[in-house]
Coordinates of C-alpha atoms in Angstrom, one line a residue:
X1 CA -9.8 -7.4 19.1
X2 CA -10.4 -3.7 18.3
X3 CA -8.5 -2.2 15.5
X4 CA -8.2 1.2 13.8
X5 CA -10.5 4.0 14.9
X6 CA -12.0 4.7 11.5
X7 CA -15.1 6.3 13.0
X8 CA -13.2 9.5 13.9
X9 CA -13.2 10.7 10.3
X10 CA -16.9 10.2 9.8
X11 CA -18.5 11.3 13.1
X12 CA -16.9 14.6 13.9
X13 CA -14.3 12.9 16.1
X14 CA -12.8 16.2 17.3
X15 CA -16.0 17.4 18.7
X16 CA -15.2 18.2 22.4
X17 CA -17.3 16.7 25.2
X18 CA -19.6 15.0 22.6
X19 CA -21.9 12.3 23.9
X20 CA -21.5 10.1 20.8
X21 CA -17.7 10.3 20.9
X22 CA -17.8 9.3 24.6
X23 CA -20.1 6.4 23.8
X24 CA -18.0 5.0 21.0
X25 CA -14.8 5.4 23.0
X26 CA -16.4 3.5 25.9
X27 CA -17.1 0.5 23.6
X28 CA -13.6 0.8 22.1
X29 CA -12.1 0.8 25.6
X30 CA -14.2 -2.1 26.8
X31 CA -12.8 -4.3 23.9
X32 CA -9.2 -3.1 24.3
X33 CA -6.5 -5.7 25.2
X34 CA -5.3 -6.0 28.8
X35 CA -2.0 -7.9 28.1
X36 CA -1.1 -8.3 31.8
X37 CA -4.6 -9.5 32.4
X38 CA -4.1 -12.4 30.1
X39 CA -6.2 -11.3 27.1
X40 CA -3.7 -12.8 24.7
X41 CA -3.3 -16.2 26.3
X42 CA -5.3 -18.0 23.6
X43 CA -3.1 -16.5 20.9
X44 CA 0.0 -17.3 22.9
X45 CA -1.2 -21.0 23.2
X46 CA -1.8 -21.1 19.5
X47 CA 1.8 -19.9 18.8
X48 CA 3.2 -22.5 21.1
X49 CA 1.0 -25.4 19.7
X50 CA 1.8 -24.5 16.1
X51 CA 5.4 -23.5 16.8
X52 CA 5.0 -20.1 15.1
X53 CA 6.1 -16.6 16.0
X54 CA 3.7 -13.8 15.7
X55 CA 3.6 -10.0 15.4
X56 CA 0.1 -8.9 16.5
X57 CA -1.3 -5.4 16.2
X58 CA -3.9 -4.5 18.8
X59 CA -5.3 -1.7 20.9
X60 CA -3.9 -2.0 24.4
X61 CA -5.0 -0.7 27.8
X62 CA -2.5 -0.6 30.6
X63 CA -3.3 -0.6 34.3
X64 CA 0.1 0.9 35.0
X65 CA -1.2 4.0 33.1
X66 CA -4.7 4.0 34.8
X67 CA -6.2 1.5 32.4
X68 CA -8.2 4.1 30.4
X69 CA -5.6 5.5 28.0
X70 CA -5.3 3.4 24.9
X71 CA -2.2 2.5 22.9
X72 CA -1.7 1.3 19.4
X73 CA 0.5 -1.6 20.2
X74 CA 2.6 -4.2 18.3
X75 CA 3.1 -7.4 20.3
X76 CA 5.8 -9.9 19.5
X77 CA 5.0 -13.5 20.6
X78 CA 7.8 -16.1 20.1
X79 CA 7.4 -19.8 19.1
X80 CA 7.2 -20.8 22.8
X81 CA 4.1 -18.6 23.2
X82 CA 6.0 -16.0 25.2
X83 CA 5.4 -12.2 24.8
X84 CA 8.8 -10.8 24.3
X85 CA 8.0 -7.2 23.5
X86 CA 5.1 -4.7 23.4
X87 CA 5.8 -1.7 21.3
X88 CA 3.4 1.2 21.7
X89 CA 3.3 3.5 18.7
X90 CA 5.5 6.5 19.5
X91 CA 3.3 9.2 18.1
X92 CA -0.3 8.7 17.0
X93 CA -0.9 10.2 13.6
X94 CA -3.3 13.2 13.2
X95 CA -6.8 12.2 14.3
X96 CA -5.5 9.1 16.1
X97 CA -4.3 11.5 18.8
X98 CA -8.0 11.8 19.8
X99 CA -8.0 8.2 21.1
X100 CA -4.5 7.0 21.6
X101 CA -1.7 8.0 23.9
X102 CA 2.0 8.5 23.1
X103 CA 4.1 5.3 23.3
X104 CA 7.7 4.9 24.4
X105 CA 10.9 3.1 23.5
X106 CA 10.4 0.0 25.6
X107 CA 9.2 -2.1 22.7
X108 CA 11.8 -0.9 20.2
X109 CA 13.4 -4.3 20.2
X110 CA 14.5 -7.0 17.8
X111 CA 14.1 -10.8 18.2
X112 CA 15.9 -13.8 16.9
X113 CA 13.8 -15.9 14.6
X114 CA 15.5 -18.9 12.9
X115 CA 18.2 -17.3 10.8
X116 CA 16.7 -13.8 10.9
X117 CA 16.5 -10.9 13.4
X118 CA 13.0 -9.5 13.2
X119 CA 11.7 -6.1 14.3
X120 CA 8.5 -4.1 13.7
X121 CA 6.8 -0.7 13.7
X122 CA 3.3 0.6 13.6
X123 CA 1.9 2.5 10.6
X124 CA 3.4 6.0 10.0
X125 CA 6.2 5.5 12.4
X126 CA 7.7 3.4 9.7
X127 CA 8.4 6.8 8.1
X128 CA 10.4 7.9 11.2
X129 CA 14.1 7.4 10.2
X130 CA 15.4 7.3 13.8
X131 CA 12.9 4.6 14.8
X132 CA 14.0 2.5 11.8
X133 CA 17.7 3.1 12.6
X134 CA 17.2 2.0 16.2
X135 CA 16.0 -1.4 14.9
X136 CA 18.7 -1.6 12.2
X137 CA 21.3 -1.0 15.0
X138 CA 20.0 -4.0 16.8
X139 CA 20.7 -6.3 13.9
X140 CA 17.3 -6.2 12.2
X141 CA 17.2 -7.9 8.8
X142 CA 13.5 -8.7 8.6
X143 CA 11.2 -5.8 9.2
X144 CA 7.5 -6.1 9.8
X145 CA 5.4 -3.0 9.1
X146 CA 1.7 -3.1 10.2
X147 CA -1.0 -0.8 8.7
X148 CA -4.7 0.0 9.1
X149 CA -5.1 -0.8 5.4
X150 CA -4.1 1.2 2.3
X151 CA -1.8 0.7 -0.7
X152 CA -1.2 4.4 -0.4
X153 CA 1.0 3.6 2.6
X154 CA 2.5 0.3 1.6
X155 CA 3.4 0.7 -2.1
X156 CA 6.3 3.1 -1.5
X157 CA 7.6 2.8 2.1
X158 CA 7.8 -1.0 1.9
X159 CA 10.3 -1.0 -0.9
X160 CA 12.1 2.1 0.5
X161 CA 12.8 0.4 3.9
X162 CA 14.0 -2.7 2.1
X163 CA 16.4 -0.8 0.0
X164 CA 17.5 1.5 2.8
X165 CA 18.1 -1.3 5.3
X166 CA 19.0 -4.1 2.8
X167 CA 16.5 -6.3 4.6
X168 CA 13.3 -8.1 3.9
X169 CA 10.2 -6.1 4.6
X170 CA 6.7 -7.5 5.2
X171 CA 3.8 -5.0 5.2
X172 CA 0.6 -6.4 6.8
X173 CA -2.3 -4.2 5.8
X174 CA -6.0 -4.8 6.5
X175 CA -9.2 -4.7 4.4
X176 CA -12.4 -3.2 5.6
X177 CA -15.6 -2.7 3.6
X178 CA -18.5 -0.7 4.9
X179 CA -20.9 -3.8 4.9
X180 CA -18.5 -5.4 7.5
X181 CA -19.2 -2.7 10.1
X182 CA -21.3 -4.0 12.9
X183 CA -24.7 -2.2 13.1
X184 CA -24.5 -2.4 16.9
X185 CA -21.7 0.1 17.0
X186 CA -22.8 3.5 18.4
X187 CA -23.2 6.1 15.5
X188 CA -23.6 3.3 12.9
X189 CA -26.1 5.3 10.9
X190 CA -23.8 8.3 10.8
X191 CA -20.8 6.2 9.8
X192 CA -22.9 4.5 7.1
X193 CA -23.9 7.8 5.7
X194 CA -20.5 9.4 5.6
X195 CA -18.0 6.6 5.0
X196 CA -16.9 5.3 1.6
X197 CA -17.7 1.8 0.4
X198 CA -14.1 0.8 1.0
X199 CA -12.5 2.1 4.1
X200 CA -9.3 0.1 3.8
X201 CA -8.2 -1.6 0.6
X202 CA -5.4 -3.7 1.9
X203 CA -2.0 -3.5 0.2
X204 CA -0.2 -6.3 2.0
X205 CA 3.2 -7.1 0.3
X206 CA 6.7 -8.3 0.8
X207 CA 9.9 -6.6 -0.6
X208 CA 13.3 -8.1 -1.1
X209 CA 16.6 -6.7 0.4
X210 CA 17.3 -5.0 -2.9
X211 CA 13.9 -3.2 -2.9
X212 CA 12.3 -5.3 -5.6
X213 CA 8.9 -6.9 -5.0
X214 CA 8.7 -10.5 -3.7
X215 CA 5.0 -10.1 -3.5
X216 CA 3.4 -6.9 -4.9
X217 CA 0.7 -5.1 -2.9
X218 CA -2.5 -7.1 -2.9
X219 CA -5.5 -4.7 -3.3
X220 CA -9.0 -5.6 -2.3
X221 CA -8.0 -9.2 -1.8
X222 CA -8.4 -11.2 1.4
X223 CA -5.8 -13.9 1.4
X224 CA -3.1 -15.7 3.4
X225 CA 0.3 -14.7 2.0
X226 CA 3.2 -17.3 2.1
X227 CA 6.7 -16.7 1.0
X228 CA 10.1 -18.4 1.5
X229 CA 12.8 -15.9 2.4
X230 CA 16.5 -16.5 1.4
X231 CA 18.7 -15.1 4.2
X232 CA 21.8 -15.2 2.0
X233 CA 20.3 -12.3 -0.1
X234 CA 20.7 -10.0 2.8
X235 CA 24.5 -10.4 2.9
X236 CA 24.7 -10.0 -0.9
X237 CA 22.9 -6.6 -0.7
X238 CA 24.9 -5.4 2.3
X239 CA 28.1 -6.0 0.5
X240 CA 28.0 -2.5 -0.9
X241 CA 25.7 -0.7 1.7
X242 CA 25.2 -1.5 5.4
X243 CA 23.4 1.5 7.0
X244 CA 24.6 0.9 10.6
X245 CA 27.8 -1.0 9.6
X246 CA 30.5 0.0 7.2
X247 CA 28.3 2.7 5.7
X248 CA 27.8 4.6 9.0
X249 CA 29.8 7.1 10.9
X250 CA 29.1 6.8 14.6
X251 CA 31.9 9.3 15.3
X252 CA 29.8 11.9 13.4
X253 CA 26.2 10.7 13.7
X254 CA 24.5 8.5 16.3
X255 CA 21.2 8.2 18.2
X256 CA 20.1 7.5 21.8
X257 CA 17.4 5.0 22.7
X258 CA 15.5 5.4 25.9
X259 CA 14.0 1.9 26.4
X260 CA 12.3 2.6 29.8
X261 CA 8.6 2.0 30.0
X262 CA 7.0 5.3 30.9
X263 CA 5.2 5.2 34.3
X264 CA 3.6 7.9 36.4
X265 CA 4.6 6.1 39.6
X266 CA 8.1 4.8 40.2
X267 CA 8.5 2.5 43.3

């Protein structure tokens, strides 16, 4: 399950027609997830067997877009093991544009989960106000934000989204130390020489609907985080502010969502 392309920052990722960049990308592509090809079946079965829902971040390759362009995708699997949405990150951030394609609005959906309505976004698109609003407008009251791994990202935006939306916000953020990098990866010696000891320090956390911490960012700790969420607290906080309800003015301000999956060939 390939994750974030950290190598770009340490191996001259923008070097055009570079043999090392091609080699690394080839390995990255080989390990990317073909959802239609069944690469997530084992995880789907686990969700079904354990009766749990899952938001899963992965690198996706899609045959409907040639199979060679990669997407930073967030997949929602329900408690029946069914894939209900695949959200491709709308705009890769900075160096990410060297390896990922632009996503679309097809996966900007929310899902019913017990008493909650859950939605999610990838990394810096959590900072995109219209993307957030599109989920709020679909009833979202539990927001999942996934990150490559840094409290620099999670310590501010997690609480901000919670306070803005009056929803619970879960930030899932990874940890990666340099000794965990596989020596078999092309360019390993260069990465080892240029990368810091800690590439991603975590920062996973949960914020309450009033913006306070339920679980503060966990730094340099690998752990399973459990928390009980009280759905009644959402209504209490929306009593005085509901960003797409009584505290909106659709006659003055509104957004359009194009939820079509982008294709080069329409039949």
